[in-house]
JSON list of C-alpha atoms in Angstrom, two decimals:
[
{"chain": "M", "resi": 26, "resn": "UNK", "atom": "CA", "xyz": [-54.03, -34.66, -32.60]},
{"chain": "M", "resi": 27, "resn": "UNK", "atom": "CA", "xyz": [-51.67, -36.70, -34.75]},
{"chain": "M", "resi": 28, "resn": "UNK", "atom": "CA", "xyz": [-50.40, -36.36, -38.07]},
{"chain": "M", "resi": 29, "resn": "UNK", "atom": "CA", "xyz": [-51.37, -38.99, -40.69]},
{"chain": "M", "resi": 30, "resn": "UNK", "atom": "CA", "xyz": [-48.65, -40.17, -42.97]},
{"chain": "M", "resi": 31, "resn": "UNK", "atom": "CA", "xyz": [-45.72, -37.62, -42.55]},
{"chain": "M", "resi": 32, "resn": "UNK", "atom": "CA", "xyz": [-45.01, -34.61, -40.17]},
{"chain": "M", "resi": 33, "resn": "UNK", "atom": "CA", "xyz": [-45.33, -31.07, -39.59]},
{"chain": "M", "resi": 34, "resn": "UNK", "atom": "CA", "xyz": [-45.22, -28.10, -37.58]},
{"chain": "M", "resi": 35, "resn": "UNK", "atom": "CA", "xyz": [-48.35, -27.13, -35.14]},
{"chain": "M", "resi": 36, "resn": "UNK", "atom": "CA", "xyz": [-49.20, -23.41, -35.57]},
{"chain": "M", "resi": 37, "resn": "UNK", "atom": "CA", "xyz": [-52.59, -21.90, -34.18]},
{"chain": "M", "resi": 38, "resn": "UNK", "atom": "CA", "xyz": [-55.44, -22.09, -36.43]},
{"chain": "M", "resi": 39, "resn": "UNK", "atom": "CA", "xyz": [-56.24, -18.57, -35.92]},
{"chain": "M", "resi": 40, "resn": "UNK", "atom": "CA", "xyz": [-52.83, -17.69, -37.46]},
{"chain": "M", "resi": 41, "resn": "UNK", "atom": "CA", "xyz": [-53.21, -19.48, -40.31]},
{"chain": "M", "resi": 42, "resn": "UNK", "atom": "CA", "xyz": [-56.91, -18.06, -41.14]},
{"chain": "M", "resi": 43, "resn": "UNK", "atom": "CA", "xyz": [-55.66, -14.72, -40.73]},
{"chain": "M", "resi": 44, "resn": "UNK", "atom": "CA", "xyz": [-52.55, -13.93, -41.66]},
{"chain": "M", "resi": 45, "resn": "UNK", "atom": "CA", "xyz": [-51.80, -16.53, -44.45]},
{"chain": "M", "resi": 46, "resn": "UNK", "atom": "CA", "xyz": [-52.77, -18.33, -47.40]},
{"chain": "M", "resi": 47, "resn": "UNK", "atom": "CA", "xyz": [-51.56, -21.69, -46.24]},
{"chain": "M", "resi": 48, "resn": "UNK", "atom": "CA", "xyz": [-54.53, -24.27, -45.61]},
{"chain": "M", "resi": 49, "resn": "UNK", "atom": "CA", "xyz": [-53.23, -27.41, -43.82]},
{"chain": "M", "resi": 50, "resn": "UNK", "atom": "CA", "xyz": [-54.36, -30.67, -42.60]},
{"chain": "M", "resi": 51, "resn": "UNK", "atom": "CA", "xyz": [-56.97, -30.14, -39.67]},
{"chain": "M", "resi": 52, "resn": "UNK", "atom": "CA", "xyz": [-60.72, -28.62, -38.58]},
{"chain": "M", "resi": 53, "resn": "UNK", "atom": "CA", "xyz": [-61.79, -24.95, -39.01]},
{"chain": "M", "resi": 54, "resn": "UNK", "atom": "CA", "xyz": [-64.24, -23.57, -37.25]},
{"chain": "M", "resi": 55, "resn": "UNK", "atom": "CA", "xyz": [-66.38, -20.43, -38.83]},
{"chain": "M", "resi": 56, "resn": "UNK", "atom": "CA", "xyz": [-66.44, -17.43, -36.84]},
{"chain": "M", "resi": 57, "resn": "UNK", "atom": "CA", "xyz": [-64.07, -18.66, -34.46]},
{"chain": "M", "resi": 58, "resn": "UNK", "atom": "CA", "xyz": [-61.18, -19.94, -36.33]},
{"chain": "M", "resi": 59, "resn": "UNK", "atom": "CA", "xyz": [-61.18, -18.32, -39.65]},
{"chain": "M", "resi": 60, "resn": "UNK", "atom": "CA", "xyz": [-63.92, -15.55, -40.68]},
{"chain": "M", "resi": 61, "resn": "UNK", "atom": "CA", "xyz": [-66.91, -15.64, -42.53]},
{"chain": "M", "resi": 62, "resn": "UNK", "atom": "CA", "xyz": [-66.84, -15.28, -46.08]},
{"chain": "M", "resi": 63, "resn": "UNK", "atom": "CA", "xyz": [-66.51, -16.47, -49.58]},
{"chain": "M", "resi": 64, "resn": "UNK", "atom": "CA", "xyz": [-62.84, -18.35, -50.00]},
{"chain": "M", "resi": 65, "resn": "UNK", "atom": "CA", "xyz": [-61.78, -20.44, -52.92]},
{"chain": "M", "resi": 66, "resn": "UNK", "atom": "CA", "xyz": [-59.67, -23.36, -51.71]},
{"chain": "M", "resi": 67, "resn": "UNK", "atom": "CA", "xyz": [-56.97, -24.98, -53.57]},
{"chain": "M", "resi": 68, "resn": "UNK", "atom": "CA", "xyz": [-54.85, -28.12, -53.43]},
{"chain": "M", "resi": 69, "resn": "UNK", "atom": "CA", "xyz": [-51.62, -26.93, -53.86]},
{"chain": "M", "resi": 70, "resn": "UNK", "atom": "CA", "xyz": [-49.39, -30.11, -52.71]},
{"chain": "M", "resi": 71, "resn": "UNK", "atom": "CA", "xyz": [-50.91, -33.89, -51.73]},
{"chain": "M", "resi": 72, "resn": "UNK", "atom": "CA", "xyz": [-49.28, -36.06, -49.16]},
{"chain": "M", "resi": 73, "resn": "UNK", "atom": "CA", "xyz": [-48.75, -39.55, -48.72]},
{"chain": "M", "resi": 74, "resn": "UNK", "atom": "CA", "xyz": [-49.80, -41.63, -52.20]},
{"chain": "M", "resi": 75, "resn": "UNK", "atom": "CA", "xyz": [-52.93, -39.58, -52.15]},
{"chain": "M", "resi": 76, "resn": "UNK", "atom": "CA", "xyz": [-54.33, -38.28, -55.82]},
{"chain": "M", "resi": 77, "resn": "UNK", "atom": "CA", "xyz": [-56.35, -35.96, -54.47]},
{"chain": "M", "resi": 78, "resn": "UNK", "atom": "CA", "xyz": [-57.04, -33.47, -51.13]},
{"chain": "M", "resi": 79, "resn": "UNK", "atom": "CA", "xyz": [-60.05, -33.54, -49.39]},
{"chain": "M", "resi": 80, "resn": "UNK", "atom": "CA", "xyz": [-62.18, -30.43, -48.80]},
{"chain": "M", "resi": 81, "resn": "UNK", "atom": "CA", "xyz": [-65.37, -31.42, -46.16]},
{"chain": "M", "resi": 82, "resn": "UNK", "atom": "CA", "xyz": [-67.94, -29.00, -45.14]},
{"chain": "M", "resi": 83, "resn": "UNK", "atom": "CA", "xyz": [-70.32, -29.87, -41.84]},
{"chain": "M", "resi": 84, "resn": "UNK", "atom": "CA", "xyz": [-72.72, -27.32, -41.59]},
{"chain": "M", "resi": 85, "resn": "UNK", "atom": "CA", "xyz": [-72.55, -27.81, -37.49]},
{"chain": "M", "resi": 86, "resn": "UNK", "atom": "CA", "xyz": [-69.93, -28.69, -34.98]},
{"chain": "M", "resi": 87, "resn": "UNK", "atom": "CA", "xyz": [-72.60, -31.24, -33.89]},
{"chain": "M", "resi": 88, "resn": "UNK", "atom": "CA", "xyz": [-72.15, -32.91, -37.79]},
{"chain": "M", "resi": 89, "resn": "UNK", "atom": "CA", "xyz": [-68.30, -32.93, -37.54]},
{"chain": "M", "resi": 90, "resn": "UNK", "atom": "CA", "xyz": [-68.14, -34.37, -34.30]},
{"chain": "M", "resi": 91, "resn": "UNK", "atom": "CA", "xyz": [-70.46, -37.14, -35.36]},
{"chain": "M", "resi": 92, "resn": "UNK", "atom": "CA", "xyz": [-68.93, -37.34, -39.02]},
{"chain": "M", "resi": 93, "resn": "UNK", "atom": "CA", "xyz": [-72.56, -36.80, -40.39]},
{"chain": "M", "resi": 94, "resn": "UNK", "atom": "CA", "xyz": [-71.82, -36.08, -44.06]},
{"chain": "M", "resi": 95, "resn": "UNK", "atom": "CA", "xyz": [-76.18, -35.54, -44.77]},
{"chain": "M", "resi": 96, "resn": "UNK", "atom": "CA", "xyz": [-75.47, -32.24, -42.41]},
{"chain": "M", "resi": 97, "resn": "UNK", "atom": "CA", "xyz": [-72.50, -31.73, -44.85]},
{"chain": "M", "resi": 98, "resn": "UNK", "atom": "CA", "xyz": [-70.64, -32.02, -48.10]},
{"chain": "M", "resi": 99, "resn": "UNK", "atom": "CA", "xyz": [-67.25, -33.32, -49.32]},
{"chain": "M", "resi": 100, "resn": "UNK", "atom": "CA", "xyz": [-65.60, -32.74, -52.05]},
{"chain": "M", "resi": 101, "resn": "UNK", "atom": "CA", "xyz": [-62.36, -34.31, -53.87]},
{"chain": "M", "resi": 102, "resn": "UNK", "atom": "CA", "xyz": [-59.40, -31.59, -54.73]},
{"chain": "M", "resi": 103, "resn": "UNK", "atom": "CA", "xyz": [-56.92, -32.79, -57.63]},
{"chain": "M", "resi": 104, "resn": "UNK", "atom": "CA", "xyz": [-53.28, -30.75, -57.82]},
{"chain": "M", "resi": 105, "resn": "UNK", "atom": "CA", "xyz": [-53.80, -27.20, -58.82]},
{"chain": "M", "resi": 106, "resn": "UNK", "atom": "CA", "xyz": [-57.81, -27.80, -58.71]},
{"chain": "M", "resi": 107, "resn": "UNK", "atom": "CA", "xyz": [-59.49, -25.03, -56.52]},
{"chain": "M", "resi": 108, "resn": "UNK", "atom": "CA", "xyz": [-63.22, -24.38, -55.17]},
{"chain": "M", "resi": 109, "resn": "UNK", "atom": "CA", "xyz": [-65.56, -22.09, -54.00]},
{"chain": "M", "resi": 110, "resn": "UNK", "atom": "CA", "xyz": [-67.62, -21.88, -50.94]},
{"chain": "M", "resi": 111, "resn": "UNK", "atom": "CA", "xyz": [-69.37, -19.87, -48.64]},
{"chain": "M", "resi": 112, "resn": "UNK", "atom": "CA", "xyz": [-68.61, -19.93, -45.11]},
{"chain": "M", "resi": 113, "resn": "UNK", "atom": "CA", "xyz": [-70.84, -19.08, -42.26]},
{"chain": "M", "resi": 114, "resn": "UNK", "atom": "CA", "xyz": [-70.46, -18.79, -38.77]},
{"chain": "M", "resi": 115, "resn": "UNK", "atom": "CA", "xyz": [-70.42, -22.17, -37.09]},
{"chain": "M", "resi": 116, "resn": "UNK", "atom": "CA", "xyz": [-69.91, -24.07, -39.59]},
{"chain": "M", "resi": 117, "resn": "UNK", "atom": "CA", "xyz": [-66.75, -26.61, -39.32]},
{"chain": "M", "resi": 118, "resn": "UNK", "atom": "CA", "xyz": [-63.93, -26.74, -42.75]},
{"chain": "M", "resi": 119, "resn": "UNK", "atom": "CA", "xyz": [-62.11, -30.15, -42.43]},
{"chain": "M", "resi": 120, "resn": "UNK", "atom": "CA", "xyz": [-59.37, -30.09, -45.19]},
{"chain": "M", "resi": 121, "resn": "UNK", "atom": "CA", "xyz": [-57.01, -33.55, -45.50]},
{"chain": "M", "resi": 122, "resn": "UNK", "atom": "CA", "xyz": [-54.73, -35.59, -47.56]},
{"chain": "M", "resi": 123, "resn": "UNK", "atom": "CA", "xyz": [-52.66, -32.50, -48.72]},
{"chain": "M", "resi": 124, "resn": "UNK", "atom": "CA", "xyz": [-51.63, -28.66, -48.39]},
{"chain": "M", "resi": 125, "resn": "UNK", "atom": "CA", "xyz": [-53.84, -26.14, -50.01]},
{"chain": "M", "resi": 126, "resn": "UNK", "atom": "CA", "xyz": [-54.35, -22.66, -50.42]},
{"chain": "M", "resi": 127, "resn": "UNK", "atom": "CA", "xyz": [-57.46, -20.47, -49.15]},
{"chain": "M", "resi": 128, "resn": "UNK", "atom": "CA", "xyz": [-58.11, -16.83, -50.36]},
{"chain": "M", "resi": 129, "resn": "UNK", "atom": "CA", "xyz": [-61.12, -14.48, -49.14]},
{"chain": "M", "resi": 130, "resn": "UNK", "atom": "CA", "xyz": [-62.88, -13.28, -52.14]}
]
């Protein structure tokens, strides 16, 4: 792991998930990492000279692994622009180029 354009502070992806609303740079798994569910996702800070965050869905950990956006989606976050999506178990959230916010519905 390395960070891309800046620095940070490592913390468990499980504690992030589940005990707060901060979404940082890195790969979620479903059902393992954060819980099923509806979440809406927002960018709440970019990094770097970014415009936007990125928000990628793979529908496998087979598709992430192999970066194979037809088993997925992407989608482009602007400041203060949020989104929902459905999770389900084994799918993979990859969420770069910013800090965001995710809330269970």
């Amino acid at each position: 792991m390395y960070f891309y354009r800046g620095s940070g502070t490592i913390v468990p992806s499980q504690e992030i998930a589940t005990e707060s609303p901060v979404l940082y740079t890195g790969a979620y798994v479903v059902g393992r990492d954060i819980e099923e569910g509806t979440y809406v996702i927002t960018c709440t800070g970019l990094t770097g000279d970014y415009d936007s965050c990125c928000l990628d869905f793979f529908y496998t950990e087979t598709a992430y692994r192999n970066s194979d956006y037809s088993n997925g989606e992407y989608h482009y976050l602007d400041l203060g622009e949020s989104y929902s999506v459905n999770l389900q178990e084994g799918m993979v959230l990859y969420f770069y180029r910013g800090v965001g916010n995710i809330q269970k519905q």
